PDB file of C-alpha atoms in Angstrom:
ATOM      1  CA  MET Z   1     -37.924  72.774  -4.869  1.00 53.00           C
ATOM      2  CA  VAL Z   2     -39.577  72.241  -8.265  1.00 57.00           C
ATOM      3  CA  ALA Z   3     -42.184  69.802  -9.460  1.00 63.00           C
ATOM      4  CA  PRO Z   4     -40.791  67.672 -12.306  1.00 69.00           C
ATOM      5  CA  ARG Z   5     -42.591  68.204 -15.588  1.00 68.00           C
ATOM      6  CA  ASN Z   6     -44.428  65.450 -17.422  1.00 70.00           C
ATOM      7  CA  ASN Z   7     -44.945  67.203 -20.755  1.00 68.00           C
ATOM      8  CA  PHE Z   8     -44.163  63.962 -22.611  1.00 76.00           C
ATOM      9  CA  PRO Z   9     -45.720  61.249 -20.387  1.00 79.00           C
ATOM     10  CA  ASP Z  10     -45.952  58.874 -23.363  1.00 88.00           C
ATOM     11  CA  TYR Z  11     -42.161  58.875 -23.535  1.00 94.00           C
ATOM     12  CA  LEU Z  12     -40.838  59.637 -20.041  1.00 96.00           C
ATOM     13  CA  SER Z  13     -42.855  59.653 -16.823  1.00 96.00           C
ATOM     14  CA  VAL Z  14     -41.194  61.405 -13.868  1.00 96.00           C
ATOM     15  CA  LYS Z  15     -42.182  60.695 -10.273  1.00 96.00           C
ATOM     16  CA  LYS Z  16     -40.948  62.253  -7.041  1.00 96.00           C
ATOM     17  CA  VAL Z  17     -40.631  59.392  -4.544  1.00 97.00           C
ATOM     18  CA  SER Z  18     -39.397  61.959  -2.032  1.00 97.00           C
ATOM     19  CA  SER Z  19     -37.812  65.383  -2.155  1.00 97.00           C
ATOM     20  CA  PHE Z  20     -34.415  63.704  -2.478  1.00 98.00           C
ATOM     21  CA  TYR Z  21     -35.274  60.702  -4.697  1.00 98.00           C
ATOM     22  CA  TRP Z  22     -36.916  60.791  -8.128  1.00 98.00           C
ATOM     23  CA  THR Z  23     -37.652  58.139 -10.744  1.00 98.00           C
ATOM     24  CA  ALA Z  24     -37.917  58.584 -14.522  1.00 98.00           C
ATOM     25  CA  THR Z  25     -39.644  55.773 -16.446  1.00 98.00           C
ATOM     26  CA  PHE Z  26     -39.318  55.319 -20.212  1.00 97.00           C
ATOM     27  CA  THR Z  27     -42.883  54.744 -21.423  1.00 97.00           C
ATOM     28  CA  ASN Z  28     -42.689  54.676 -25.235  1.00 95.00           C
ATOM     29  CA  GLY Z  29     -43.945  51.088 -25.490  1.00 90.00           C
ATOM     30  CA  PRO Z  30     -44.080  48.499 -26.807  1.00 94.00           C
ATOM     31  CA  LEU Z  31     -40.435  48.771 -27.916  1.00 96.00           C
ATOM     32  CA  ASN Z  32     -39.454  51.929 -26.018  1.00 96.00           C
ATOM     33  CA  LEU Z  33     -37.754  53.309 -29.116  1.00 95.00           C
ATOM     34  CA  PHE Z  34     -35.658  56.418 -28.469  1.00 95.00           C
ATOM     35  CA  GLY Z  35     -36.883  59.293 -30.612  1.00 90.00           C
ATOM     36  CA  PRO Z  36     -37.008  63.091 -30.710  1.00 89.00           C
ATOM     37  CA  GLU Z  37     -39.700  63.282 -28.028  1.00 91.00           C
ATOM     38  CA  THR Z  38     -37.633  61.121 -25.677  1.00 94.00           C
ATOM     39  CA  TYR Z  39     -34.707  63.486 -26.182  1.00 93.00           C
ATOM     40  CA  ILE Z  40     -36.808  66.584 -25.476  1.00 92.00           C
ATOM     41  CA  ALA Z  41     -38.293  64.954 -22.368  1.00 95.00           C
ATOM     42  CA  LEU Z  42     -34.808  64.150 -21.067  1.00 96.00           C
ATOM     43  CA  ARG Z  43     -33.660  67.723 -21.664  1.00 94.00           C
ATOM     44  CA  GLN Z  44     -36.662  69.003 -19.699  1.00 94.00           C
ATOM     45  CA  LEU Z  45     -35.871  66.586 -16.885  1.00 96.00           C
ATOM     46  CA  VAL Z  46     -32.263  67.732 -16.730  1.00 97.00           C
ATOM     47  CA  ALA Z  47     -33.409  71.361 -16.498  1.00 96.00           C
ATOM     48  CA  ASP Z  48     -35.791  70.419 -13.663  1.00 96.00           C
ATOM     49  CA  ILE Z  49     -33.010  68.600 -11.778  1.00 97.00           C
ATOM     50  CA  GLU Z  50     -30.693  71.579 -12.171  1.00 96.00           C
ATOM     51  CA  SER Z  51     -33.391  73.870 -10.757  1.00 96.00           C
ATOM     52  CA  ASP Z  52     -34.081  71.692  -7.711  1.00 96.00           C
ATOM     53  CA  LYS Z  53     -31.840  72.010  -4.660  1.00 93.00           C
ATOM     54  CA  ASP Z  54     -33.083  68.871  -2.882  1.00 97.00           C
ATOM     55  CA  VAL Z  55     -32.950  65.964  -5.325  1.00 98.00           C
ATOM     56  CA  ARG Z  56     -29.865  63.782  -4.844  1.00 98.00           C
ATOM     57  CA  VAL Z  57     -30.602  60.626  -6.802  1.00 98.00           C
ATOM     58  CA  ILE Z  58     -32.730  59.689  -9.832  1.00 98.00           C
ATOM     59  CA  VAL Z  59     -33.432  56.170 -11.069  1.00 98.00           C
ATOM     60  CA  PHE Z  60     -34.209  55.499 -14.743  1.00 98.00           C
ATOM     61  CA  ASP Z  61     -36.296  52.429 -15.542  1.00 98.00           C
ATOM     62  CA  SER Z  62     -38.853  51.210 -18.062  1.00 98.00           C
ATOM     63  CA  SER Z  63     -42.560  50.480 -18.080  1.00 97.00           C
ATOM     64  CA  THR Z  64     -42.041  47.776 -20.727  1.00 95.00           C
ATOM     65  CA  PRO Z  65     -40.751  44.464 -19.341  1.00 95.00           C
ATOM     66  CA  ASP Z  66     -38.993  43.322 -22.549  1.00 97.00           C
ATOM     67  CA  TYR Z  67     -37.344  46.655 -23.410  1.00 98.00           C
ATOM     68  CA  PHE Z  68     -35.520  49.281 -21.392  1.00 98.00           C
ATOM     69  CA  ILE Z  69     -34.799  51.141 -24.661  1.00 98.00           C
ATOM     70  CA  ALA Z  70     -34.735  48.987 -27.810  1.00 96.00           C
ATOM     71  CA  HIS Z  71     -32.591  51.444 -29.812  1.00 95.00           C
ATOM     72  CA  TYR Z  72     -32.993  54.722 -31.663  1.00 92.00           C
ATOM     73  CA  ASP Z  73     -36.016  54.980 -33.949  1.00 90.00           C
ATOM     74  CA  LEU Z  74     -34.025  54.760 -37.196  1.00 79.00           C
ATOM     75  CA  SER Z  75     -37.027  55.877 -39.253  1.00 77.00           C
ATOM     76  CA  ARG Z  76     -36.620  59.282 -37.516  1.00 74.00           C
ATOM     77  CA  ALA Z  77     -32.826  59.488 -37.360  1.00 64.00           C
ATOM     78  CA  MET Z  78     -32.685  62.606 -39.535  1.00 60.00           C
ATOM     79  CA  GLU Z  79     -35.628  64.322 -37.855  1.00 64.00           C
ATOM     80  CA  GLU Z  80     -34.986  67.507 -35.885  1.00 60.00           C
ATOM     81  CA  PRO Z  81     -36.628  67.586 -32.458  1.00 56.00           C
ATOM     82  CA  GLU Z  82     -39.390  70.183 -32.613  1.00 54.00           C
ATOM     83  CA  GLY Z  83     -38.631  73.322 -30.626  1.00 50.00           C
ATOM     84  CA  LEU Z  84     -34.875  72.828 -30.415  1.00 48.00           C
ATOM     85  CA  GLY Z  85     -34.118  74.615 -33.667  1.00 46.00           C
ATOM     86  CA  THR Z  86     -31.445  72.072 -34.572  1.00 50.00           C
ATOM     87  CA  GLY Z  87     -31.042  68.334 -34.842  1.00 56.00           C
ATOM     88  CA  ALA Z  88     -29.921  65.970 -32.138  1.00 58.00           C
ATOM     89  CA  ALA Z  89     -26.616  65.460 -33.974  1.00 60.00           C
ATOM     90  CA  ALA Z  90     -25.587  69.026 -33.120  1.00 65.00           C
ATOM     91  CA  THR Z  91     -26.797  69.025 -29.517  1.00 86.00           C
ATOM     92  CA  TRP Z  92     -26.468  65.476 -28.205  1.00 90.00           C
ATOM     93  CA  GLY Z  93     -22.825  65.922 -27.174  1.00 91.00           C
ATOM     94  CA  ASP Z  94     -23.665  69.017 -25.144  1.00 93.00           C
ATOM     95  CA  PHE Z  95     -26.557  67.198 -23.512  1.00 94.00           C
ATOM     96  CA  VAL Z  96     -24.470  64.176 -22.545  1.00 95.00           C
ATOM     97  CA  ILE Z  97     -21.761  66.286 -20.960  1.00 95.00           C
ATOM     98  CA  ARG Z  98     -24.409  68.271 -19.093  1.00 96.00           C
ATOM     99  CA  PHE Z  99     -26.116  65.038 -17.981  1.00 97.00           C
ATOM    100  CA  ALA Z 100     -22.868  63.420 -16.809  1.00 97.00           C
ATOM    101  CA  HIS Z 101     -22.075  66.470 -14.680  1.00 97.00           C
ATOM    102  CA  LEU Z 102     -25.486  66.741 -13.010  1.00 98.00           C
ATOM    103  CA  PRO Z 103     -25.211  67.402  -9.256  1.00 97.00           C
ATOM    104  CA  VAL Z 104     -27.189  64.215  -8.556  1.00 98.00           C
ATOM    105  CA  VAL Z 105     -26.492  60.474  -8.828  1.00 98.00           C
ATOM    106  CA  THR Z 106     -28.072  58.941 -11.942  1.00 98.00           C
ATOM    107  CA  ILE Z 107     -28.873  55.231 -11.816  1.00 99.00           C
ATOM    108  CA  ALA Z 108     -29.990  53.025 -14.723  1.00 98.00           C
ATOM    109  CA  ALA Z 109     -32.150  50.131 -13.513  1.00 99.00           C
ATOM    110  CA  ILE Z 110     -32.140  47.856 -16.536  1.00 98.00           C
ATOM    111  CA  ARG Z 111     -34.702  45.169 -17.108  1.00 98.00           C
ATOM    112  CA  GLY Z 112     -35.266  44.032 -20.709  1.00 98.00           C
ATOM    113  CA  ARG Z 113     -33.302  44.864 -23.836  1.00 98.00           C
ATOM    114  CA  VAL Z 114     -31.122  47.962 -24.060  1.00 98.00           C
ATOM    115  CA  ARG Z 115     -29.370  48.351 -27.378  1.00 98.00           C
ATOM    116  CA  GLY Z 116     -27.935  51.056 -29.581  1.00 97.00           C
ATOM    117  CA  HIS Z 117     -28.806  54.526 -28.353  1.00 96.00           C
ATOM    118  CA  GLY Z 118     -30.362  53.028 -25.248  1.00 97.00           C
ATOM    119  CA  ASN Z 119     -27.034  51.465 -24.334  1.00 98.00           C
ATOM    120  CA  GLU Z 120     -25.356  54.789 -25.063  1.00 97.00           C
ATOM    121  CA  PHE Z 121     -27.773  56.533 -22.690  1.00 98.00           C
ATOM    122  CA  ILE Z 122     -27.045  54.145 -19.833  1.00 98.00           C
ATOM    123  CA  GLY Z 123     -23.328  54.674 -20.494  1.00 98.00           C
ATOM    124  CA  ALA Z 124     -23.858  58.322 -19.533  1.00 97.00           C
ATOM    125  CA  CYS Z 125     -25.540  57.330 -16.256  1.00 98.00           C
ATOM    126  CA  ASP Z 126     -23.373  57.200 -13.150  1.00 98.00           C
ATOM    127  CA  ILE Z 127     -24.341  53.682 -12.047  1.00 98.00           C
ATOM    128  CA  ARG Z 128     -25.877  50.747 -13.913  1.00 98.00           C
ATOM    129  CA  PHE Z 129     -27.732  47.839 -12.276  1.00 99.00           C
ATOM    130  CA  ALA Z 130     -29.414  45.083 -14.276  1.00 98.00           C
ATOM    131  CA  SER Z 131     -31.759  42.144 -13.808  1.00 98.00           C
ATOM    132  CA  ARG Z 132     -29.599  39.073 -14.181  1.00 98.00           C
ATOM    133  CA  GLU Z 133     -32.285  37.042 -15.939  1.00 98.00           C
ATOM    134  CA  LYS Z 134     -34.054  39.715 -17.970  1.00 98.00           C
ATOM    135  CA  ALA Z 135     -31.528  42.338 -19.120  1.00 98.00           C
ATOM    136  CA  ILE Z 136     -29.966  42.123 -22.613  1.00 98.00           C
ATOM    137  CA  PHE Z 137     -27.320  44.513 -23.950  1.00 98.00           C
ATOM    138  CA  GLY Z 138     -26.090  45.253 -27.468  1.00 98.00           C
ATOM    139  CA  GLN Z 139     -24.750  47.682 -30.055  1.00 98.00           C
ATOM    140  CA  PRO Z 140     -26.261  46.326 -33.318  1.00 97.00           C
ATOM    141  CA  GLU Z 141     -25.373  49.239 -35.623  1.00 96.00           C
ATOM    142  CA  VAL Z 142     -22.491  47.617 -37.519  1.00 97.00           C
ATOM    143  CA  GLY Z 143     -24.769  44.687 -38.280  1.00 96.00           C
ATOM    144  CA  ALA Z 144     -27.263  47.159 -39.701  1.00 95.00           C
ATOM    145  CA  GLY Z 145     -24.669  48.713 -42.046  1.00 95.00           C
ATOM    146  CA  ILE Z 146     -23.886  51.847 -40.014  1.00 95.00           C
ATOM    147  CA  THR Z 147     -21.855  52.763 -36.922  1.00 96.00           C
ATOM    148  CA  PRO Z 148     -22.880  53.757 -33.391  1.00 96.00           C
ATOM    149  CA  GLY Z 149     -23.343  57.483 -32.932  1.00 93.00           C
ATOM    150  CA  GLY Z 150     -24.605  58.419 -29.484  1.00 92.00           C
ATOM    151  CA  GLY Z 151     -21.611  57.508 -27.385  1.00 95.00           C
ATOM    152  CA  ALA Z 152     -20.746  53.782 -27.694  1.00 97.00           C
ATOM    153  CA  PHE Z 153     -17.310  54.697 -29.098  1.00 97.00           C
ATOM    154  CA  ASP Z 154     -16.868  57.127 -26.235  1.00 97.00           C
ATOM    155  CA  TRP Z 155     -18.154  55.158 -23.221  1.00 97.00           C
ATOM    156  CA  LEU Z 156     -17.426  51.487 -23.939  1.00 98.00           C
ATOM    157  CA  PRO Z 157     -13.609  51.700 -24.218  1.00 97.00           C
ATOM    158  CA  ARG Z 158     -13.616  53.501 -20.867  1.00 96.00           C
ATOM    159  CA  THR Z 159     -15.842  50.913 -19.163  1.00 97.00           C
ATOM    160  CA  VAL Z 160     -14.912  47.575 -20.743  1.00 98.00           C
ATOM    161  CA  GLY Z 161     -11.546  48.269 -22.383  1.00 98.00           C
ATOM    162  CA  ARG Z 162     -10.418  48.347 -26.013  1.00 98.00           C
ATOM    163  CA  SER Z 163     -10.689  44.679 -26.941  1.00 98.00           C
ATOM    164  CA  ARG Z 164     -14.097  44.123 -25.392  1.00 98.00           C
ATOM    165  CA  ALA Z 165     -15.381  47.340 -26.966  1.00 98.00           C
ATOM    166  CA  LEU Z 166     -14.287  45.977 -30.343  1.00 98.00           C
ATOM    167  CA  GLU Z 167     -16.039  42.677 -29.613  1.00 98.00           C
ATOM    168  CA  ILE Z 168     -19.268  44.441 -28.626  1.00 98.00           C
ATOM    169  CA  ILE Z 169     -19.364  46.957 -31.485  1.00 98.00           C
ATOM    170  CA  LEU Z 170     -17.937  44.905 -34.351  1.00 98.00           C
ATOM    171  CA  GLY Z 171     -19.754  41.701 -33.379  1.00 98.00           C
ATOM    172  CA  ALA Z 172     -23.117  43.551 -33.073  1.00 98.00           C
ATOM    173  CA  ASP Z 173     -24.420  40.665 -30.934  1.00 98.00           C
ATOM    174  CA  ASP Z 174     -26.502  40.509 -27.759  1.00 98.00           C
ATOM    175  CA  PHE Z 175     -24.945  40.053 -24.312  1.00 98.00           C
ATOM    176  CA  ASP Z 176     -26.629  38.812 -21.186  1.00 98.00           C
ATOM    177  CA  ALA Z 177     -26.356  40.631 -17.857  1.00 98.00           C
ATOM    178  CA  SER Z 178     -23.893  38.147 -16.380  1.00 98.00           C
ATOM    179  CA  THR Z 179     -21.430  38.793 -19.223  1.00 98.00           C
ATOM    180  CA  ALA Z 180     -22.047  42.544 -19.012  1.00 98.00           C
ATOM    181  CA  GLU Z 181     -21.233  42.374 -15.295  1.00 98.00           C
ATOM    182  CA  LEU Z 182     -18.067  40.374 -15.980  1.00 98.00           C
ATOM    183  CA  TYR Z 183     -16.968  42.915 -18.619  1.00 98.00           C
ATOM    184  CA  GLY Z 184     -17.538  45.925 -16.356  1.00 98.00           C
ATOM    185  CA  TRP Z 185     -20.272  47.156 -18.688  1.00 98.00           C
ATOM    186  CA  ILE Z 186     -22.589  47.417 -15.676  1.00 98.00           C
ATOM    187  CA  ASN Z 187     -21.930  47.705 -11.928  1.00 98.00           C
ATOM    188  CA  ARG Z 188     -23.846  44.634 -10.941  1.00 98.00           C
ATOM    189  CA  ALA Z 189     -26.356  42.018 -12.119  1.00 98.00           C
ATOM    190  CA  ILE Z 190     -29.004  41.210  -9.514  1.00 98.00           C
ATOM    191  CA  PRO Z 191     -31.466  38.280  -9.470  1.00 98.00           C
ATOM    192  CA  ASP Z 192     -34.720  39.573 -10.915  1.00 98.00           C
ATOM    193  CA  ALA Z 193     -36.749  38.595  -7.840  1.00 98.00           C
ATOM    194  CA  ASP Z 194     -34.547  40.963  -5.773  1.00 98.00           C
ATOM    195  CA  PHE Z 195     -33.932  43.607  -8.426  1.00 98.00           C
ATOM    196  CA  ASP Z 196     -36.536  46.312  -7.646  1.00 98.00           C
ATOM    197  CA  ALA Z 197     -35.934  46.132  -3.894  1.00 98.00           C
ATOM    198  CA  PHE Z 198     -32.148  46.289  -4.344  1.00 98.00           C
ATOM    199  CA  VAL Z 199     -32.277  49.390  -6.581  1.00 98.00           C
ATOM    200  CA  ASP Z 200     -34.807  51.137  -4.345  1.00 98.00           C
ATOM    201  CA  ARG Z 201     -32.754  50.408  -1.227  1.00 98.00           C
ATOM    202  CA  PHE Z 202     -29.572  51.715  -2.839  1.00 98.00           C
ATOM    203  CA  ALA Z 203     -31.276  54.880  -4.116  1.00 98.00           C
ATOM    204  CA  ARG Z 204     -32.841  55.583  -0.713  1.00 98.00           C
ATOM    205  CA  ARG Z 205     -29.438  55.079   0.932  1.00 98.00           C
ATOM    206  CA  ILE Z 206     -27.866  57.712  -1.308  1.00 98.00           C
ATOM    207  CA  ALA Z 207     -30.867  60.006  -0.886  1.00 98.00           C
ATOM    208  CA  GLY Z 208     -30.284  59.938   2.869  1.00 98.00           C
ATOM    209  CA  PHE Z 209     -26.726  61.289   2.619  1.00 98.00           C
ATOM    210  CA  ASP Z 210     -25.745  64.975   2.593  1.00 98.00           C
ATOM    211  CA  ALA Z 211     -25.662  66.633  -0.813  1.00 97.00           C
ATOM    212  CA  HIS Z 212     -22.213  68.283  -0.505  1.00 97.00           C
ATOM    213  CA  PRO Z 213     -20.090  65.128  -0.225  1.00 98.00           C
ATOM    214  CA  LEU Z 214     -22.147  63.402  -2.935  1.00 98.00           C
ATOM    215  CA  ILE Z 215     -21.643  66.238  -5.389  1.00 97.00           C
ATOM    216  CA  ALA Z 216     -17.982  66.772  -4.520  1.00 98.00           C
ATOM    217  CA  SER Z 217     -17.183  63.058  -4.789  1.00 98.00           C
ATOM    218  CA  LYS Z 218     -18.910  62.744  -8.173  1.00 98.00           C
ATOM    219  CA  ARG Z 219     -17.045  65.785  -9.485  1.00 97.00           C
ATOM    220  CA  VAL Z 220     -13.636  64.358  -8.471  1.00 98.00           C
ATOM    221  CA  ILE Z 221     -14.404  60.854  -9.805  1.00 98.00           C
ATOM    222  CA  ASN Z 222     -15.552  62.335 -13.132  1.00 97.00           C
ATOM    223  CA  ALA Z 223     -12.260  64.212 -13.371  1.00 96.00           C
ATOM    224  CA  ARG Z 224     -10.170  61.166 -12.469  1.00 96.00           C
ATOM    225  CA  ALA Z 225     -12.028  58.779 -14.794  1.00 95.00           C
ATOM    226  CA  GLY Z 226     -11.958  61.111 -17.784  1.00 93.00           C
ATOM    227  CA  LEU Z 227     -15.315  61.768 -19.465  1.00 94.00           C
ATOM    228  CA  PRO Z 228     -15.791  61.980 -23.238  1.00 95.00           C
ATOM    229  CA  THR Z 229     -15.414  65.463 -24.697  1.00 93.00           C
ATOM    230  CA  HIS Z 230     -17.952  67.310 -26.793  1.00 90.00           C
ATOM    231  CA  GLU Z 231     -15.782  66.731 -29.873  1.00 92.00           C
ATOM    232  CA  ASP Z 232     -15.656  62.979 -29.129  1.00 94.00           C
ATOM    233  CA  LEU Z 233     -19.430  62.751 -29.007  1.00 94.00           C
ATOM    234  CA  PHE Z 234     -19.988  65.087 -31.943  1.00 91.00           C
ATOM    235  CA  SER Z 235     -17.606  63.158 -34.211  1.00 93.00           C
ATOM    236  CA  SER Z 236     -19.315  59.862 -33.283  1.00 94.00           C
ATOM    237  CA  MET Z 237     -22.722  61.265 -34.158  1.00 91.00           C
ATOM    238  CA  ARG Z 238     -21.365  62.715 -37.402  1.00 91.00           C
ATOM    239  CA  LEU Z 239     -20.039  59.281 -38.414  1.00 94.00           C
ATOM    240  CA  PHE Z 240     -23.406  57.712 -37.550  1.00 92.00           C
ATOM    241  CA  LEU Z 241     -25.228  60.134 -39.840  1.00 89.00           C
ATOM    242  CA  GLN Z 242     -22.687  59.622 -42.613  1.00 92.00           C
ATOM    243  CA  GLY Z 243     -23.540  55.936 -42.504  1.00 92.00           C
ATOM    244  CA  PHE Z 244     -26.996  56.658 -43.905  1.00 90.00           C
ATOM    245  CA  THR Z 245     -25.323  57.781 -47.152  1.00 92.00           C
ATOM    246  CA  TRP Z 246     -23.252  54.633 -47.622  1.00 95.00           C
ATOM    247  CA  PRO Z 247     -24.580  52.660 -50.630  1.00 94.00           C
ATOM    248  CA  THR Z 248     -24.293  49.330 -48.801  1.00 94.00           C
ATOM    249  CA  ARG Z 249     -26.582  50.447 -45.955  1.00 93.00           C
ATOM    250  CA  ALA Z 250     -29.935  50.505 -47.736  1.00 93.00           C
ATOM    251  CA  PRO Z 251     -30.010  46.855 -48.876  1.00 95.00           C
ATOM    252  CA  ARG Z 252     -28.975  45.689 -45.397  1.00 95.00           C
ATOM    253  CA  SER Z 253     -31.564  47.893 -43.700  1.00 93.00           C
ATOM    254  CA  LYS Z 254     -34.297  46.591 -45.996  1.00 94.00           C
ATOM    255  CA  ALA Z 255     -33.268  43.009 -45.318  1.00 95.00           C
ATOM    256  CA  LEU Z 256     -33.354  43.604 -41.573  1.00 96.00           C
ATOM    257  CA  ALA Z 257     -36.736  45.356 -41.808  1.00 94.00           C
ATOM    258  CA  GLU Z 258     -38.023  42.269 -43.601  1.00 94.00           C
ATOM    259  CA  LYS Z 259     -36.757  40.177 -40.709  1.00 95.00           C
ATOM    260  CA  GLY Z 260     -38.531  42.331 -38.130  1.00 95.00           C
ATOM    261  CA  LEU Z 261     -36.310  45.311 -37.277  1.00 94.00           C
ATOM    262  CA  GLY Z 262     -38.443  48.054 -35.749  1.00 92.00           C
ATOM    263  CA  ARG Z 263     -41.508  45.846 -35.169  1.00 94.00           C
ATOM    264  CA  VAL Z 264     -42.819  43.978 -32.157  1.00 95.00           C
ATOM    265  CA  GLY Z 265     -41.874  40.323 -32.475  1.00 96.00           C
ATOM    266  CA  GLU Z 266     -39.017  37.875 -32.754  1.00 96.00           C
ATOM    267  CA  GLY Z 267     -36.897  40.219 -34.893  1.00 95.00           C
ATOM    268  CA  GLU Z 268     -36.508  42.757 -32.130  1.00 96.00           C
ATOM    269  CA  LEU Z 269     -36.451  40.225 -29.301  1.00 97.00           C
ATOM    270  CA  ASN Z 270     -33.530  38.419 -30.962  1.00 97.00           C
ATOM    271  CA  LEU Z 271     -31.912  41.340 -32.793  1.00 96.00           C
ATOM    272  CA  GLY Z 272     -28.368  40.203 -32.086  1.00 96.00           C
ATOM    273  CA  GLU Z 273     -29.108  36.941 -33.884  1.00 97.00           C
ATOM    274  CA  ILE Z 274     -31.082  38.609 -36.684  1.00 96.00           C
ATOM    275  CA  VAL Z 275     -28.387  41.132 -37.704  1.00 96.00           C
ATOM    276  CA  GLY Z 276     -25.979  38.220 -38.160  1.00 96.00           C
ATOM    277  CA  SER Z 277     -28.389  36.261 -40.320  1.00 96.00           C
ATOM    278  CA  VAL Z 278     -28.470  38.557 -43.382  1.00 95.00           C
ATOM    279  CA  THR Z 279     -27.190  36.619 -46.376  1.00 95.00           C
ATOM    280  CA  LYS Z 280     -25.612  37.652 -49.656  1.00 94.00           C
ATOM    281  CA  GLU Z 281     -28.861  36.661 -51.353  1.00 95.00           C
ATOM    282  CA  ASP Z 282     -30.835  38.959 -49.004  1.00 94.00           C
ATOM    283  CA  LEU Z 283     -28.580  41.874 -49.941  1.00 94.00           C
ATOM    284  CA  GLU Z 284     -28.747  41.176 -53.694  1.00 93.00           C
ATOM    285  CA  ARG Z 285     -32.519  41.061 -53.511  1.00 92.00           C
ATOM    286  CA  HIS Z 286     -32.715  44.476 -51.882  1.00 89.00           C
ATOM    287  CA  LYS Z 287     -30.164  46.336 -53.993  1.00 84.00           C
ATOM    288  CA  LEU Z 288     -31.550  49.450 -55.671  1.00 61.00           C
TER     289      LEU Z 288
END
């Protein structure tokens, strides 16, 4: 049995509720942007889980009521995580496959907004529960002049189907938890007053079962469902990074920054609306 590390408590705080049941809380407030430190903290957590023979379930949640994970920190998209020796673009696919095959049950307990890379992270989790009143989902990248890169192309068609994946990605809008539940994007939307107790009860239930049937069942279901391949994930990330070289991206990014992208306030709270509000005049004003 190992003690989970908390080398990056400002980004991910890990708690052992019991030997069999852990929680991991995203703590990079106030927006909970996903950045290099978040990635390193998750890699450390995965290594700790793999080294522990007791843990059977881990719940991911957020310390910030309005944001589970807002999206990737676009100002650091090209930054290489210190200590990895290579950028996330080259290693994210390997990490996702490793994460999806962990011998534990991973649960995303979503309250607040989860967009972009945050939504791609929950796609890699085994089970997704959401607060019906307070969870918001989205893939805003196309509205920001780029494409998703961390797995939206790879997870959404498998969970919601082709047409709904096109609606989500091309429309770049926000979706409430009831719609996400209807689409199969999440397992279930739960009234917020009951949300914490429901997730905790479900996690404790799984934690009380024997490890062998849990691991064996997850392995078979993964094989039947068909997980994304490393090449799938790598090609998605490569396309995402290519988007930063497209000449049309910069004016749109500047217009969105002007409207509040990346800052606490109405821009991020209503990002689905904001990305659809950029006008031709906005783009002309921000052309190089």
